[in-house]
Each structure stands twice: as C-alpha cells, then as structure tokens.
A tleap script that builds the chain and sets N, CA, C and O, in Angstrom:
source leaprc.protein.ff14SB
mol = sequence {
  NMET LYS LYS LEU THR VAL THR LEU MET SER
  ALA LEU ALA LEU ALA ALA CYS GLY GLN ASN
  ALA ARG ASN GLU THR ALA GLU ALA ALA ASN
  ALA THR ALA ALA ASP ALA SER ALA ALA THR
  GLY GLU ALA VAL THR ASP VAL ASP ALA ALA
  THR GLU ASN ALA PHE GLY SER ALA GLU GLN
  SER LEU ASP GLN ALA GLY ARG SER ILE GLU
  ASN GLY ALA GLU ALA THR GLY ALA ALA VAL
  GLU ASN GLY ALA GLU LYS ALA ALA ASP ALA
  THR GLY ASN THR LEU ILE ARG ALA GLY LYS
  ALA ILE GLU CASP
}
set mol.1.N position { 0.810 -1.184 0.000 }
set mol.1.CA position { 0.000 0.000 0.000 }
set mol.1.C position { 0.863 1.262 0.000 }
set mol.1.O position { 0.546 2.255 -0.654 }
set mol.2.N position { 1.981 1.191 0.765 }
set mol.2.CA position { 2.867 2.355 0.811 }
set mol.2.C position { 3.407 2.684 -0.572 }
set mol.2.O position { 3.493 3.854 -0.948 }
set mol.3.N position { 3.777 1.640 -1.341 }
set mol.3.CA position { 4.331 1.863 -2.665 }
set mol.3.C position { 3.309 2.516 -3.583 }
set mol.3.O position { 3.650 3.394 -4.375 }
set mol.4.N position { 2.075 2.093 -3.477 }
set mol.4.CA position { 1.020 2.656 -4.283 }
set mol.4.C position { 0.806 4.121 -3.926 }
set mol.4.O position { 0.591 4.951 -4.809 }
set mol.5.N position { 0.864 4.443 -2.638 }
set mol.5.CA position { 0.674 5.820 -2.185 }
set mol.5.C position { 1.807 6.704 -2.701 }
set mol.5.O position { 1.558 7.812 -3.176 }
set mol.6.N position { 3.026 6.233 -2.615 }
set mol.6.CA position { 4.186 7.008 -3.094 }
set mol.6.C position { 4.077 7.209 -4.593 }
set mol.6.O position { 4.353 8.302 -5.087 }
set mol.7.N position { 3.690 6.204 -5.313 }
set mol.7.CA position { 3.554 6.297 -6.766 }
set mol.7.C position { 2.481 7.293 -7.138 }
set mol.7.O position { 2.678 8.109 -8.038 }
set mol.8.N position { 1.338 7.240 -6.453 }
set mol.8.CA position { 0.261 8.189 -6.728 }
set mol.8.C position { 0.678 9.617 -6.390 }
set mol.8.O position { 0.367 10.549 -7.132 }
set mol.9.N position { 1.370 9.788 -5.292 }
set mol.9.CA position { 1.823 11.126 -4.891 }
set mol.9.C position { 2.810 11.682 -5.929 }
set mol.9.O position { 2.767 12.862 -6.274 }
set mol.10.N position { 3.687 10.817 -6.410 }
set mol.10.CA position { 4.666 11.239 -7.417 }
set mol.10.C position { 3.961 11.627 -8.706 }
set mol.10.O position { 4.305 12.630 -9.332 }
set mol.11.N position { 2.976 10.831 -9.099 }
set mol.11.CA position { 2.236 11.128 -10.324 }
set mol.11.C position { 1.488 12.445 -10.185 }
set mol.11.O position { 1.465 13.240 -11.125 }
set mol.12.N position { 0.880 12.687 -9.036 }
set mol.12.CA position { 0.171 13.950 -8.816 }
set mol.12.C position { 1.136 15.135 -8.822 }
set mol.12.O position { 0.816 16.197 -9.355 }
set mol.13.N position { 2.291 14.953 -8.243 }
set mol.13.CA position { 3.282 16.028 -8.209 }
set mol.13.C position { 3.753 16.355 -9.618 }
set mol.13.O position { 3.896 17.526 -9.968 }
set mol.14.N position { 3.993 15.338 -10.421 }
set mol.14.CA position { 4.432 15.565 -11.804 }
set mol.14.C position { 3.319 16.201 -12.628 }
set mol.14.O position { 3.578 17.068 -13.463 }
set mol.15.N position { 2.089 15.772 -12.396 }
set mol.15.CA position { 0.963 16.339 -13.129 }
set mol.15.C position { 0.768 17.797 -12.765 }
set mol.15.O position { 0.435 18.604 -13.633 }
set mol.16.N position { 0.963 18.152 -11.521 }
set mol.16.CA position { 0.753 19.521 -11.058 }
set mol.16.C position { 1.769 20.469 -11.678 }
set mol.16.O position { 1.430 21.600 -12.027 }
set mol.17.N position { 2.988 20.028 -11.816 }
set mol.17.CA position { 4.002 20.933 -12.358 }
set mol.17.C position { 4.377 20.542 -13.774 }
set mol.17.O position { 5.415 20.973 -14.276 }
set mol.18.N position { 3.580 19.760 -14.409 }
set mol.18.CA position { 3.887 19.252 -15.740 }
set mol.18.C position { 4.124 20.337 -16.773 }
set mol.18.O position { 5.146 20.306 -17.459 }
set mol.19.N position { 3.215 21.298 -16.911 }
set mol.19.CA position { 3.359 22.344 -17.932 }
set mol.19.C position { 4.559 23.222 -17.619 }
set mol.19.O position { 5.333 23.567 -18.512 }
set mol.20.N position { 4.713 23.585 -16.351 }
set mol.20.CA position { 5.849 24.417 -15.955 }
set mol.20.C position { 7.169 23.674 -16.231 }
set mol.20.O position { 8.130 24.249 -16.742 }
set mol.21.N position { 7.183 22.402 -15.884 }
set mol.21.CA position { 8.388 21.599 -16.120 }
set mol.21.C position { 8.666 21.479 -17.610 }
set mol.21.O position { 9.822 21.544 -18.028 }
set mol.22.N position { 7.634 21.307 -18.409 }
set mol.22.CA position { 7.821 21.221 -19.865 }
set mol.22.C position { 8.375 22.525 -20.422 }
set mol.22.O position { 9.257 22.517 -21.280 }
set mol.23.N position { 7.851 23.647 -19.930 }
set mol.23.CA position { 8.342 24.956 -20.391 }
set mol.23.C position { 9.819 25.148 -20.034 }
set mol.23.O position { 10.622 25.590 -20.856 }
set mol.24.N position { 10.147 24.812 -18.811 }
set mol.24.CA position { 11.535 24.962 -18.378 }
set mol.24.C position { 12.462 24.025 -19.143 }
set mol.24.O position { 13.586 24.388 -19.487 }
set mol.25.N position { 11.974 22.818 -19.403 }
set mol.25.CA position { 12.771 21.864 -20.172 }
set mol.25.C position { 12.991 22.371 -21.591 }
set mol.25.O position { 14.087 22.252 -22.138 }
set mol.26.N position { 11.945 22.936 -22.182 }
set mol.26.CA position { 12.058 23.484 -23.539 }
set mol.26.C position { 13.035 24.649 -23.556 }
set mol.26.O position { 13.854 24.760 -24.468 }
set mol.27.N position { 12.954 25.524 -22.547 }
set mol.27.CA position { 13.884 26.655 -22.474 }
set mol.27.C position { 15.330 26.174 -22.310 }
set mol.27.O position { 16.252 26.710 -22.925 }
set mol.28.N position { 15.502 25.163 -21.476 }
set mol.28.CA position { 16.842 24.603 -21.278 }
set mol.28.C position { 17.360 23.972 -22.569 }
set mol.28.O position { 18.536 24.109 -22.908 }
set mol.29.N position { 16.482 23.286 -23.277 }
set mol.29.CA position { 16.884 22.665 -24.545 }
set mol.29.C position { 17.268 23.728 -25.563 }
set mol.29.O position { 18.254 23.574 -26.284 }
set mol.30.N position { 16.488 24.814 -25.627 }
set mol.30.CA position { 16.801 25.910 -26.549 }
set mol.30.C position { 18.143 26.561 -26.199 }
set mol.30.O position { 18.936 26.873 -27.087 }
set mol.31.N position { 18.388 26.762 -24.920 }
set mol.31.CA position { 19.656 27.361 -24.489 }
set mol.31.C position { 20.824 26.436 -24.830 }
set mol.31.O position { 21.877 26.890 -25.277 }
set mol.32.N position { 20.625 25.141 -24.613 }
set mol.32.CA position { 21.678 24.171 -24.943 }
set mol.32.C position { 21.943 24.160 -26.444 }
set mol.32.O position { 23.098 24.108 -26.867 }
set mol.33.N position { 20.894 24.209 -27.248 }
set mol.33.CA position { 21.059 24.226 -28.706 }
set mol.33.C position { 21.785 25.494 -29.156 }
set mol.33.O position { 22.640 25.439 -30.040 }
set mol.34.N position { 21.446 26.632 -28.552 }
set mol.34.CA position { 22.113 27.886 -28.900 }
set mol.34.C position { 23.595 27.831 -28.530 }
set mol.34.O position { 24.452 28.277 -29.292 }
set mol.35.N position { 23.885 27.275 -27.345 }
set mol.35.CA position { 25.290 27.136 -26.927 }
set mol.35.C position { 26.051 26.220 -27.875 }
set mol.35.O position { 27.186 26.512 -28.252 }
set mol.36.N position { 25.430 25.122 -28.256 }
set mol.36.CA position { 26.091 24.180 -29.170 }
set mol.36.C position { 26.338 24.829 -30.520 }
set mol.36.O position { 27.390 24.625 -31.126 }
set mol.37.N position { 25.377 25.611 -30.994 }
set mol.37.CA position { 25.536 26.305 -32.269 }
set mol.37.C position { 26.675 27.315 -32.201 }
set mol.37.O position { 27.484 27.410 -33.124 }
set mol.38.N position { 26.734 28.063 -31.112 }
set mol.38.CA position { 27.810 29.047 -30.952 }
set mol.38.C position { 29.168 28.361 -30.866 }
set mol.38.O position { 30.139 28.829 -31.461 }
set mol.39.N position { 29.241 27.271 -30.141 }
set mol.39.CA position { 30.510 26.538 -30.010 }
set mol.39.C position { 30.944 25.975 -31.355 }
set mol.39.O position { 32.130 25.986 -31.682 }
set mol.40.N position { 29.993 25.485 -32.131 }
set mol.40.CA position { 30.315 24.963 -33.456 }
set mol.40.C position { 30.832 26.072 -34.362 }
set mol.40.O position { 31.801 25.886 -35.098 }
set mol.41.N position { 30.174 27.228 -34.300 }
set mol.41.CA position { 30.637 28.376 -35.096 }
set mol.41.C position { 32.045 28.794 -34.729 }
set mol.41.O position { 32.859 29.087 -35.605 }
set mol.42.N position { 32.336 28.822 -33.437 }
set mol.42.CA position { 33.686 29.174 -32.984 }
set mol.42.C position { 34.705 28.133 -33.431 }
set mol.42.O position { 35.825 28.476 -33.810 }
set mol.43.N position { 34.316 26.866 -33.386 }
set mol.43.CA position { 35.231 25.798 -33.807 }
set mol.43.C position { 35.552 25.925 -35.298 }
set mol.43.O position { 36.700 25.753 -35.707 }
set mol.44.N position { 34.544 26.223 -36.094 }
set mol.44.CA position { 34.763 26.400 -37.537 }
set mol.44.C position { 35.705 27.579 -37.783 }
set mol.44.O position { 36.610 27.490 -38.613 }
set mol.45.N position { 35.493 28.670 -37.070 }
set mol.45.CA position { 36.362 29.843 -37.213 }
set mol.45.C position { 37.794 29.499 -36.817 }
set mol.45.O position { 38.741 29.895 -37.497 }
set mol.46.N position { 37.952 28.766 -35.723 }
set mol.46.CA position { 39.294 28.380 -35.267 }
set mol.46.C position { 39.986 27.471 -36.284 }
set mol.46.O position { 41.176 27.635 -36.554 }
set mol.47.N position { 39.250 26.522 -36.842 }
set mol.47.CA position { 39.829 25.618 -37.837 }
set mol.47.C position { 40.212 26.398 -39.095 }
set mol.47.O position { 41.273 26.159 -39.671 }
set mol.48.N position { 39.364 27.318 -39.519 }
set mol.48.CA position { 39.680 28.140 -40.687 }
set mol.48.C position { 40.949 28.952 -40.461 }
set mol.48.O position { 41.805 29.029 -41.342 }
set mol.49.N position { 41.070 29.554 -39.285 }
set mol.49.CA position { 42.259 30.354 -38.967 }
set mol.49.C position { 43.511 29.475 -38.927 }
set mol.49.O position { 44.557 29.866 -39.445 }
set mol.50.N position { 43.411 28.310 -38.326 }
set mol.50.CA position { 44.563 27.399 -38.259 }
set mol.50.C position { 44.975 26.942 -39.653 }
set mol.50.O position { 46.165 26.851 -39.954 }
set mol.51.N position { 43.997 26.656 -40.497 }
set mol.51.CA position { 44.284 26.241 -41.870 }
set mol.51.C position { 44.975 27.361 -42.633 }
set mol.51.O position { 45.952 27.122 -43.343 }
set mol.52.N position { 44.476 28.565 -42.492 }
set mol.52.CA position { 45.070 29.727 -43.172 }
set mol.52.C position { 46.507 29.942 -42.701 }
set mol.52.O position { 47.395 30.215 -43.510 }
set mol.53.N position { 46.733 29.820 -41.401 }
set mol.53.CA position { 48.089 29.971 -40.864 }
set mol.53.C position { 49.018 28.890 -41.408 }
set mol.53.O position { 50.169 29.167 -41.747 }
set mol.54.N position { 48.520 27.668 -41.491 }
set mol.54.CA position { 49.349 26.567 -41.997 }
set mol.54.C position { 49.713 26.794 -43.457 }
set mol.54.O position { 50.858 26.580 -43.853 }
set mol.55.N position { 48.741 27.229 -44.263 }
set mol.55.CA position { 49.029 27.492 -45.669 }
set mol.55.C position { 50.017 28.644 -45.812 }
set mol.55.O position { 50.915 28.596 -46.652 }
set mol.56.N position { 49.850 29.679 -44.991 }
set mol.56.CA position { 50.772 30.819 -45.037 }
set mol.56.C position { 52.185 30.396 -44.680 }
set mol.56.O position { 53.148 30.818 -45.320 }
set mol.57.N position { 52.305 29.570 -43.670 }
set mol.57.CA position { 53.618 29.080 -43.250 }
set mol.57.C position { 54.247 28.212 -44.329 }
set mol.57.O position { 55.441 28.329 -44.604 }
set mol.58.N position { 53.455 27.351 -44.935 }
set mol.58.CA position { 53.963 26.485 -46.004 }
set mol.58.C position { 54.406 27.332 -47.198 }
set mol.58.O position { 55.433 27.052 -47.815 }
set mol.59.N position { 53.639 28.350 -47.514 }
set mol.59.CA position { 53.988 29.228 -48.632 }
set mol.59.C position { 55.316 29.938 -48.373 }
set mol.59.O position { 56.162 30.038 -49.262 }
set mol.60.N position { 55.488 30.428 -47.150 }
set mol.60.CA position { 56.743 31.093 -46.800 }
set mol.60.C position { 57.915 30.118 -46.874 }
set mol.60.O position { 58.994 30.478 -47.347 }
set mol.61.N position { 57.709 28.892 -46.409 }
set mol.61.CA position { 58.769 27.885 -46.464 }
set mol.61.C position { 59.154 27.568 -47.907 }
set mol.61.O position { 60.338 27.437 -48.220 }
set mol.62.N position { 58.166 27.445 -48.779 }
set mol.62.CA position { 58.452 27.172 -50.186 }
set mol.62.C position { 59.165 28.343 -50.846 }
set mol.62.O position { 60.073 28.142 -51.653 }
set mol.63.N position { 58.763 29.560 -50.510 }
set mol.63.CA position { 59.446 30.743 -51.043 }
set mol.63.C position { 60.905 30.758 -50.607 }
set mol.63.O position { 61.796 31.029 -51.412 }
set mol.64.N position { 61.146 30.467 -49.336 }
set mol.64.CA position { 62.519 30.447 -48.823 }
set mol.64.C position { 63.335 29.340 -49.499 }
set mol.64.O position { 64.501 29.544 -49.839 }
set mol.65.N position { 62.723 28.178 -49.690 }
set mol.65.CA position { 63.418 27.083 -50.373 }
set mol.65.C position { 63.774 27.481 -51.799 }
set mol.65.O position { 64.867 27.186 -52.282 }
set mol.66.N position { 62.852 28.147 -52.459 }
set mol.66.CA position { 63.119 28.616 -53.828 }
set mol.66.C position { 64.268 29.607 -53.865 }
set mol.66.O position { 65.126 29.533 -54.746 }
set mol.67.N position { 64.292 30.535 -52.917 }
set mol.67.CA position { 65.399 31.506 -52.858 }
set mol.67.C position { 66.722 30.800 -52.575 }
set mol.67.O position { 67.750 31.151 -53.154 }
set mol.68.N position { 66.699 29.814 -51.694 }
set mol.68.CA position { 67.923 29.072 -51.368 }
set mol.68.C position { 68.434 28.310 -52.589 }
set mol.68.O position { 69.636 28.289 -52.851 }
set mol.69.N position { 67.534 27.691 -53.325 }
set mol.69.CA position { 67.931 26.964 -54.540 }
set mol.69.C position { 68.516 27.930 -55.562 }
set mol.69.O position { 69.544 27.653 -56.179 }
set mol.70.N position { 67.850 29.061 -55.730 }
set mol.70.CA position { 68.336 30.059 -56.686 }
set mol.70.C position { 69.722 30.572 -56.289 }
set mol.70.O position { 70.609 30.694 -57.134 }
set mol.71.N position { 69.901 30.866 -55.011 }
set mol.71.CA position { 71.206 31.336 -54.541 }
set mol.71.C position { 72.277 30.264 -54.727 }
set mol.71.O position { 73.402 30.561 -55.129 }
set mol.72.N position { 71.917 29.018 -54.433 }
set mol.72.CA position { 72.861 27.919 -54.623 }
set mol.72.C position { 73.240 27.743 -56.084 }
set mol.72.O position { 74.404 27.499 -56.402 }
set mol.73.N position { 72.269 27.865 -56.968 }
set mol.73.CA position { 72.539 27.737 -58.400 }
set mol.73.C position { 73.451 28.863 -58.877 }
set mol.73.O position { 74.363 28.631 -59.670 }
set mol.74.N position { 73.207 30.079 -58.397 }
set mol.74.CA position { 74.058 31.206 -58.778 }
set mol.74.C position { 75.484 31.006 -58.274 }
set mol.74.O position { 76.444 31.266 -58.998 }
set mol.75.N position { 75.619 30.543 -57.032 }
set mol.75.CA position { 76.950 30.309 -56.473 }
set mol.75.C position { 77.668 29.197 -57.233 }
set mol.75.O position { 78.869 29.291 -57.485 }
set mol.76.N position { 76.939 28.150 -57.596 }
set mol.76.CA position { 77.539 27.050 -58.360 }
set mol.76.C position { 77.968 27.536 -59.736 }
set mol.76.O position { 79.057 27.202 -60.203 }
set mol.77.N position { 77.135 28.308 -60.373 }
set mol.77.CA position { 77.480 28.866 -61.694 }
set mol.77.C position { 78.723 29.739 -61.623 }
set mol.77.O position { 79.594 29.658 -62.489 }
set mol.78.N position { 78.806 30.570 -60.596 }
set mol.78.CA position { 79.978 31.435 -60.433 }
set mol.78.C position { 81.226 30.607 -60.185 }
set mol.78.O position { 82.289 30.911 -60.726 }
set mol.79.N position { 81.107 29.557 -59.368 }
set mol.79.CA position { 82.268 28.705 -59.087 }
set mol.79.C position { 82.725 27.977 -60.351 }
set mol.79.O position { 83.925 27.871 -60.606 }
set mol.80.N position { 81.768 27.470 -61.150 }
set mol.80.CA position { 82.117 26.778 -62.394 }
set mol.80.C position { 82.783 27.755 -63.357 }
set mol.80.O position { 83.791 27.432 -63.985 }
set mol.81.N position { 82.220 28.936 -63.464 }
set mol.81.CA position { 82.801 29.948 -64.358 }
set mol.81.C position { 84.212 30.316 -63.921 }
set mol.81.O position { 85.115 30.413 -64.752 }
set mol.82.N position { 84.406 30.521 -62.621 }
set mol.82.CA position { 85.718 30.857 -62.087 }
set mol.82.C position { 86.706 29.716 -62.337 }
set mol.82.O position { 87.850 29.945 -62.730 }
set mol.83.N position { 86.242 28.474 -62.102 }
set mol.83.CA position { 87.103 27.313 -62.349 }
set mol.83.C position { 87.467 27.181 -63.819 }
set mol.83.O position { 88.605 26.850 -64.151 }
set mol.84.N position { 86.510 27.438 -64.700 }
set mol.84.CA position { 86.768 27.358 -66.141 }
set mol.84.C position { 87.780 28.418 -66.562 }
set mol.84.O position { 88.662 28.143 -67.376 }
set mol.85.N position { 87.661 29.625 -66.014 }
set mol.85.CA position { 88.623 30.690 -66.337 }
set mol.85.C position { 90.027 30.309 -65.872 }
set mol.85.O position { 91.004 30.514 -66.592 }
set mol.86.N position { 90.121 29.756 -64.671 }
set mol.86.CA position { 91.432 29.333 -64.157 }
set mol.86.C position { 92.016 28.208 -65.006 }
set mol.86.O position { 93.217 28.187 -65.276 }
set mol.87.N position { 91.171 27.282 -65.423 }
set mol.87.CA position { 91.645 26.178 -66.271 }
set mol.87.C position { 92.114 26.712 -67.623 }
set mol.87.O position { 93.139 26.270 -68.144 }
set mol.88.N position { 91.381 27.646 -68.184 }
set mol.88.CA position { 91.778 28.235 -69.468 }
set mol.88.C position { 93.102 28.981 -69.332 }
set mol.88.O position { 93.975 28.870 -70.193 }
set mol.89.N position { 93.248 29.744 -68.241 }
set mol.89.CA position { 94.503 30.456 -68.004 }
set mol.89.C position { 95.660 29.476 -67.851 }
set mol.89.O position { 96.734 29.689 -68.414 }
set mol.90.N position { 95.445 28.407 -67.094 }
set mol.90.CA position { 96.509 27.415 -66.888 }
set mol.90.C position { 96.873 26.742 -68.203 }
set mol.90.O position { 98.050 26.511 -68.481 }
set mol.91.N position { 95.855 26.425 -69.021 }
set mol.91.CA position { 96.117 25.798 -70.315 }
set mol.91.C position { 96.896 26.758 -71.210 }
set mol.91.O position { 97.857 26.367 -71.872 }
set mol.92.N position { 96.470 28.014 -71.219 }
set mol.92.CA position { 97.181 29.018 -72.024 }
set mol.92.C position { 98.624 29.165 -71.581 }
set mol.92.O position { 99.530 29.213 -72.414 }
set mol.93.N position { 98.843 29.235 -70.290 }
set mol.93.CA position { 100.209 29.363 -69.774 }
set mol.93.C position { 101.042 28.137 -70.132 }
set mol.93.O position { 102.216 28.271 -70.478 }
set mol.94.N position { 100.459 26.953 -70.055 }
set mol.94.CA position { 101.173 25.724 -70.401 }
set mol.94.C position { 101.554 25.738 -71.871 }
set mol.94.O position { 102.665 25.351 -72.233 }
set mol.95.N position { 100.634 26.183 -72.720 }
set mol.95.CA position { 100.932 26.247 -74.160 }
set mol.95.C position { 102.035 27.259 -74.448 }
set mol.95.O position { 102.902 27.022 -75.290 }
set mol.96.N position { 101.997 28.392 -73.742 }
set mol.96.CA position { 103.037 29.394 -73.920 }
set mol.96.C position { 104.407 28.818 -73.528 }
set mol.96.O position { 105.393 28.998 -74.243 }
set mol.97.N position { 104.450 28.132 -72.395 }
set mol.97.CA position { 105.707 27.527 -71.942 }
set mol.97.C position { 106.163 26.434 -72.923 }
set mol.97.O position { 107.352 26.298 -73.213 }
set mol.98.N position { 105.213 25.680 -73.412 }
set mol.98.CA position { 105.557 24.632 -74.369 }
set mol.98.C position { 106.111 25.252 -75.639 }
set mol.98.O position { 107.079 24.752 -76.214 }
set mol.99.N position { 105.503 26.329 -76.069 }
set mol.99.CA position { 105.993 27.019 -77.287 }
set mol.99.C position { 107.397 27.570 -77.078 }
set mol.99.O position { 108.237 27.462 -77.972 }
set mol.100.N position { 107.667 28.152 -75.927 }
set mol.100.CA position { 108.999 28.674 -75.639 }
set mol.100.C position { 110.019 27.551 -75.569 }
set mol.100.O position { 111.159 27.700 -76.008 }
set mol.101.N position { 109.590 26.418 -75.006 }
set mol.101.CA position { 110.506 25.270 -74.896 }
set mol.101.C position { 110.868 24.760 -76.281 }
set mol.101.O position { 112.007 24.356 -76.517 }
set mol.102.N position { 109.914 24.777 -77.192 }
set mol.102.CA position { 110.180 24.320 -78.545 }
set mol.102.C position { 111.121 25.302 -79.227 }
set mol.102.O position { 112.012 24.872 -79.960 }
set mol.103.N position { 110.959 26.592 -79.017 }
set mol.103.CA position { 111.815 27.602 -79.621 }
set mol.103.C position { 113.253 27.456 -79.143 }
set mol.103.O position { 114.184 27.678 -79.918 }
set mol.104.N position { 113.443 27.100 -77.922 }
set mol.104.CA position { 114.795 27.013 -77.354 }
set mol.104.C position { 115.413 25.775 -77.842 }
set mol.104.O position { 116.558 25.480 -77.500 }
savepdb mol mol.pdb
quit
C-alpha cells in the first residue's frame, strides 16, 4: 500500500508541475542548442584560422626554399665559371711555356 501511495503522490506532483516543467525543459533545450551552435561556429572559425596559418607558413617555407635553390645555383654557376677561367689560363700558360721550350 505504501508503494502505491508514493507512486500516486509522485504522479500527482508531476501532473501539477507538468506544464511548468515542460516549459523549463524546452527553455533549457533551446539554451543548450544555442550554446552548441555558438561553439560549433567558434570551432569552424578556429579551424579556418589554423588552416590559413598553416598554408601561409607552407607558402613562406616554399618561397625560402626557392630563394635558397636560386642562390645555390648562382653560387655554383659562379664557381664553375671561375674554375673554367682558371683552367683556361693554366692551359694558355702551359701552351706558352711549351711554345717557348720548342723555340729554345
């Protein structure tokens, strides 16, 4: 009998505040949905910003790599040119000495 009384009392209590409880539950659900929407919007903004930063960083790295390659190519070209000039001078000097040796 006690269980039946408690059950009936609980049912009456829920029935008495049913509409108020439903309204509050709906308001809480709306607030939760608004919070979730705002959090999702912020997350999208954060991901977009992180992606943009990553692309910017990658672009800068590629630009720097390109400049380094270009500088290396220029330095290599200058070294080859300098080496070729020295080789030509040495060959010319050797030929001059050889010619003088033949004359003597």
